Structures are given as C-alpha cells and as structure tokens.
Short mmCIF file of C-alpha atoms in Angstrom, two decimals:
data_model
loop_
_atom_site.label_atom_id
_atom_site.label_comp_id
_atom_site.label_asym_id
_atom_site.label_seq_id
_atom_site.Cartn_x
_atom_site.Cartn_y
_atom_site.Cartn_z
CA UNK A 26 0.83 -95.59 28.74
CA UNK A 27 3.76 -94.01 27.08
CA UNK A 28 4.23 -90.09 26.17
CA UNK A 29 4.32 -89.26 22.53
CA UNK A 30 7.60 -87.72 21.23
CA UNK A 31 6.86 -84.24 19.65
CA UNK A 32 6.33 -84.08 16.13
CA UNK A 33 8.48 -81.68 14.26
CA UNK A 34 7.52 -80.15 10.69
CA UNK A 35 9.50 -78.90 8.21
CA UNK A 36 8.58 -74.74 7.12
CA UNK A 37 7.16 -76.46 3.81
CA UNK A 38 4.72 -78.37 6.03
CA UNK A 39 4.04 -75.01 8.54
CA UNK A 40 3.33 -73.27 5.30
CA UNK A 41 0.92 -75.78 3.82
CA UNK A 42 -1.14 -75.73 7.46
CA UNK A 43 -1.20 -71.62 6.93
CA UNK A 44 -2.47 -71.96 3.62
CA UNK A 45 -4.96 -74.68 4.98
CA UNK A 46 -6.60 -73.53 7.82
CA UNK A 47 -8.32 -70.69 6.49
CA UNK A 48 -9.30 -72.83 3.30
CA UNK A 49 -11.16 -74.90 5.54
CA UNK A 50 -12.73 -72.37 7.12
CA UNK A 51 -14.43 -71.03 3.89
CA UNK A 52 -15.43 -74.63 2.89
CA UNK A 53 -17.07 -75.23 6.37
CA UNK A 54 -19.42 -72.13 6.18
CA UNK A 55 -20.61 -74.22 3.32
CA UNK A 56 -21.15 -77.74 4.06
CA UNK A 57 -20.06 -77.81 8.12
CA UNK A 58 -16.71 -80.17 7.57
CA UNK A 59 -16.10 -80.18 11.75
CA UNK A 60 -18.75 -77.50 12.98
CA UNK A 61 -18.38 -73.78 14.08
CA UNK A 62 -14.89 -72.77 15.12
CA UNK A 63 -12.03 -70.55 14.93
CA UNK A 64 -9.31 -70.40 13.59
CA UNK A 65 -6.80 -70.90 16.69
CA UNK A 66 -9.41 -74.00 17.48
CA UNK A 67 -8.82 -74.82 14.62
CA UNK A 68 -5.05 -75.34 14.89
CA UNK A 69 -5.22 -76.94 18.29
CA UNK A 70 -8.41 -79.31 18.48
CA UNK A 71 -7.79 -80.47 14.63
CA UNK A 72 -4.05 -79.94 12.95
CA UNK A 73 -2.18 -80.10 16.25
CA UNK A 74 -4.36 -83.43 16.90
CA UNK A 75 -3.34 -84.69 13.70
CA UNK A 76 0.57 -84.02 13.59
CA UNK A 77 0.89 -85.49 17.00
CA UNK A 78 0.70 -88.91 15.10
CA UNK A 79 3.52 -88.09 13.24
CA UNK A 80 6.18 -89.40 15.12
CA UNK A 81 4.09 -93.27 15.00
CA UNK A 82 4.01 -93.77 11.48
CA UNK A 83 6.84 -96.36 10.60
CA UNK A 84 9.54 -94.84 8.27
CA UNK A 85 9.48 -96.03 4.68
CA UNK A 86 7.52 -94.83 1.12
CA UNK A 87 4.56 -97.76 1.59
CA UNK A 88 0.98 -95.86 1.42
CA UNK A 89 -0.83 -94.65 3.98
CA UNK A 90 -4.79 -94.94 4.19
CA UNK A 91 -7.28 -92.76 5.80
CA UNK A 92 -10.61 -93.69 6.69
CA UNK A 93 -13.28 -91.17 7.03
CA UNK A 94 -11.15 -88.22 5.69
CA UNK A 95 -14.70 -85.33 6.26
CA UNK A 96 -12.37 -82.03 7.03
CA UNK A 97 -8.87 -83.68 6.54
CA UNK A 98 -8.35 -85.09 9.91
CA UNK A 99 -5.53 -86.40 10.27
CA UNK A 100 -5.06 -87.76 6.65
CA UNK A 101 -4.49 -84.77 4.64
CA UNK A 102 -2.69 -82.88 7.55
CA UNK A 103 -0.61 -85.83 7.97
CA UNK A 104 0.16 -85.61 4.06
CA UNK A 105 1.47 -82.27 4.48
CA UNK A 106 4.01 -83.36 6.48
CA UNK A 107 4.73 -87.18 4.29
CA UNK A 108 6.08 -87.49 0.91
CA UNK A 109 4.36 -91.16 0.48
CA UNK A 110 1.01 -91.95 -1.20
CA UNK A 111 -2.04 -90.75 0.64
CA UNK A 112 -5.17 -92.25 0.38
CA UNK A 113 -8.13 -90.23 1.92
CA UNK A 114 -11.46 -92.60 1.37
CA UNK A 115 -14.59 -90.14 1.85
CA UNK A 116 -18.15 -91.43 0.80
CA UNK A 117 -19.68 -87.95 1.13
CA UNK A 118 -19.44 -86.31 -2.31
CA UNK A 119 -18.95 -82.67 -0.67
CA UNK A 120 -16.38 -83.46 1.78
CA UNK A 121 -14.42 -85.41 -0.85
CA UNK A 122 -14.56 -82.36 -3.38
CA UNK A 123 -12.91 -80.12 -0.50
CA UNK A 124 -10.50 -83.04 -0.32
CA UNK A 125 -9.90 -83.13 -3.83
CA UNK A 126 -9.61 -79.35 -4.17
CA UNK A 127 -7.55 -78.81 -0.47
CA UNK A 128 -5.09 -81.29 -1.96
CA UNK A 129 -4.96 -79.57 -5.47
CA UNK A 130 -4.59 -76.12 -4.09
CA UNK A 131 -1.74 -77.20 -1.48
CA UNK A 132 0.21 -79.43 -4.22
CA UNK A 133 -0.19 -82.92 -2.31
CA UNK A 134 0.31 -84.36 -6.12
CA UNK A 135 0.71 -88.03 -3.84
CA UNK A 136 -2.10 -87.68 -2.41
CA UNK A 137 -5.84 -89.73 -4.05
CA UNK A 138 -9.05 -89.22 -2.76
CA UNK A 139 -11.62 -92.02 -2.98
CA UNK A 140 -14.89 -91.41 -3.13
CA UNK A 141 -16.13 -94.75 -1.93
CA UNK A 142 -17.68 -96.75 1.11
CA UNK A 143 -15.55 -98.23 3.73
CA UNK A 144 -16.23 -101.38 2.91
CA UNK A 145 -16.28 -101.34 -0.66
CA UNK A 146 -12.93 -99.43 -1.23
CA UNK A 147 -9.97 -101.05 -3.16
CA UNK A 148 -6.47 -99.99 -2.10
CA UNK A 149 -3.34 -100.81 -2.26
CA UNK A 150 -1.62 -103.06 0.78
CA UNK A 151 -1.41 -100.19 3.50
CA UNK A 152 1.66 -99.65 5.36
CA UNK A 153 -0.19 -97.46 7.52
CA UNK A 154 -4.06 -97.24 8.35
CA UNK A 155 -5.11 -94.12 10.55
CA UNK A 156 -8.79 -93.14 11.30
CA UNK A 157 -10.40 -90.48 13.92
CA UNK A 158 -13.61 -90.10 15.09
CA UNK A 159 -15.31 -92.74 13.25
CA UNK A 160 -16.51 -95.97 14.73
CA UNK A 161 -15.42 -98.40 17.29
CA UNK A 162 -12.38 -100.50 17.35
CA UNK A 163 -14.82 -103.32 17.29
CA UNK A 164 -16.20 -102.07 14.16
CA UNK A 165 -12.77 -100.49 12.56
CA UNK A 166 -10.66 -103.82 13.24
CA UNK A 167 -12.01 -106.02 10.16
CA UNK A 168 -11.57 -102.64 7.61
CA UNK A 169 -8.04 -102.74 9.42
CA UNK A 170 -7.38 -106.25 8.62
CA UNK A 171 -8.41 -106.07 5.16
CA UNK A 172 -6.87 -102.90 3.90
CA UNK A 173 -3.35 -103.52 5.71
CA UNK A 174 -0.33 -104.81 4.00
CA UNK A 175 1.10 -108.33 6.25
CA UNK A 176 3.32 -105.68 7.93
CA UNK A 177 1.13 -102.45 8.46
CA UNK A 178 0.22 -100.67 11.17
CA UNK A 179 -3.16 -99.10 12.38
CA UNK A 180 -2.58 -95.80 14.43
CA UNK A 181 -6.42 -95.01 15.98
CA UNK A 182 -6.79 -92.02 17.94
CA UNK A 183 -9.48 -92.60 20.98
CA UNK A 184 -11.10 -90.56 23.63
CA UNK A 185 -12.22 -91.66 27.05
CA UNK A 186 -13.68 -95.17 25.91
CA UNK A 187 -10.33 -96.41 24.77
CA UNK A 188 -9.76 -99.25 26.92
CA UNK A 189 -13.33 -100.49 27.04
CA UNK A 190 -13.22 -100.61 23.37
CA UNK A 191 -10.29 -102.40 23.85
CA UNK A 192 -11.93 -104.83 25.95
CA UNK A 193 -14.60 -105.41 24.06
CA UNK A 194 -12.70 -105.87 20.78
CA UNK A 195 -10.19 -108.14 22.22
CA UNK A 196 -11.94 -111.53 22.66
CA UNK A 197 -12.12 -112.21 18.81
CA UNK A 198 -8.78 -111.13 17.54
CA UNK A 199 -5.30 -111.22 18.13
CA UNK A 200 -2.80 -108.43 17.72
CA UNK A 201 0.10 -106.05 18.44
CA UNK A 202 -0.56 -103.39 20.32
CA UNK A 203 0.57 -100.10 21.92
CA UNK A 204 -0.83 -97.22 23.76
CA UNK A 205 0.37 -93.81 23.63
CA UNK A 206 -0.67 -90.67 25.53
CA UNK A 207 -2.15 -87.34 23.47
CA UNK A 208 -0.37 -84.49 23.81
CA UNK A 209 -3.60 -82.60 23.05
CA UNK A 210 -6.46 -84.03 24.96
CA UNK A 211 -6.13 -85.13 28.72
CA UNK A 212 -8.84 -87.69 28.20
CA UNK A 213 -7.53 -89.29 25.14
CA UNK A 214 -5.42 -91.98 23.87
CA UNK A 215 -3.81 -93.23 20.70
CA UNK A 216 -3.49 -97.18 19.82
CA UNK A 217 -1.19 -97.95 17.32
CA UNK A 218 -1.66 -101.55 16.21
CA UNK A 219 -0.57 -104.30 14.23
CA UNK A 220 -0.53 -108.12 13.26
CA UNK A 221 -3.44 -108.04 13.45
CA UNK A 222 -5.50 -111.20 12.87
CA UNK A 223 -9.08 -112.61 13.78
CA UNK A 224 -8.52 -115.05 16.76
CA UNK A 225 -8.04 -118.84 15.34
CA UNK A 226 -7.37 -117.59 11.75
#
C-alpha cells in the first residue's frame, strides 16, 4: 500500500477552509451535517481528510463528481482547492441548501449542486468521481461506471473493511486499481480506480 504525497494548498484555498469551518459549524447546530464537534475536529477528522485526496486527482479541467456531498466532504473542500467544475449531488434538500449557500458565500462560481438521487442524476462524463462514507464498493461501482467519462477515475476513501469490500466487489467487474495509505486515519485506506467495466462487458 503506497503513502500519499502531502497535499499542498494555495493561501486562497487556506482562506476559503477559515471562512468554512465555522460556517459549517452554525449550519450543523441546525440540521446535524456530520454530528457534534469542534472546531479543531473539525479541521482534522473532515477538511484534512478531504485535501489528502488532492494529490490523486489526475491533472486536467474535466469535472469532477461528488456523491453524497451532506457537510461538504470531500467535494466542496476539494473545490476549494480545484479550479474545474464541481458537481456535489445531495438528495437531502437541507444539506444541499448549505451546499448551495457554502459555495455562494466562498465564491466556488464552478461549482453546481444537484439536488437529485444517485441513481437518477445526469452529469456530464466525469473525469473524476470521489465519494466518502456512503455505501459499499459493491454498491458504488455501477454509479461509478455510469457517471465516469471512458478515461475517469474513482478516488473512494475506505475504513477498515477496504479489502473485504474489495473482495467482494471483485468477482463481477474488471478494473484498474490502486491503494493508497491515509495520512489521517491509521485504519483507513483510499482506492483510486479506473477502467472500470462489469466483467464480460
């Protein structure tokens, strides 16, 4: 399992995080986006978790799809720090206003929310797919599949069941893929993926 290079922000990005953090603080004493924390929890369990994916997204401008946005993790943190198009897709009408409004107030003018299903959503081709704590592999690889351009990439943080999702994904599909270390949890593990195809197709 390889060691993640460190991701490095610009002050623009450091200053969007600042502005952040204690917006989604105000917004979760409202309508609990990731349950009761501080602020310097905050920074490490949540934004620190998100920017370490940084350094896996491929260069290039192609659009990058979040699954699952709730509090902003990673999608809008990782927007901060990206000047492509952001797509955050968020079927709870509450979590995707504080999207809407986290975006507005930090001027992420590239980035749309979608206030949608999973499995309903239209995108564009993906050039990167990224969801965290949301369902298993198993269960994320078809939305993968579908929303991916032919030459995209799925980066899908996981905690201790990594490999036996792995495992039990495997057998009906075929695909490229890699397995980094997180900087942030002992436990947990980041697959970035692609080709990724059901077996036979």
């Amino acid at each position: 399992m390889e060691a993640l290079p460190p991701a490095v922000v610009s002050r623009e990005t450091e200053a969007r995080i600042e502005a952040f953090v204690p917006l989604l603080l105000r917004w979760n004493a409202r309508i609990n986006l990731i349950g009761p924390m501080t602020e310097a929890v905050v920074r490490q369990r949540h934004v620190a978790d998100s920017l370490q994916l940084l350094p896996l997204v491929p260069p290039g401008e192609g659009p990058l799809g979040d699954l699952g946005s709730g509090g902003g993790f990673p999608g809008l943190v990782l927007a901060m720090a990206l000047e492509r198009p952001v797509h955050l897709v968020e079927s709870d009408r509450r979590k995707a206003a504080f999207l809407q409004t986290a975006a507005a107030d930090l001027g992420l003018r590239h980035v749309q929310v979608h206030i949608d299903r999973i499995e309903a959503v239209t995108l564009p081709p993906l050039a990167v797919l990224t969801a965290r704590a949301l369902a298993s592999l198993e269960k994320m690889l078809p939305w993968a599949e579908r929303l991916l351009a032919p030459d995209g990439v799925a980066i899908f943080p996981k905690g201790r069941t990594a490999l036996e999702e792995m495992q039990a994904a495997a057998p009906g599909w075929t695909m490229s893929a890699e397995r980094f270390k997180s900087s942030t949890d002992a436990d947990a593990s980041i697959f970035r993926l692609s080709r990724i195809r059901r077996a036979g197709a």
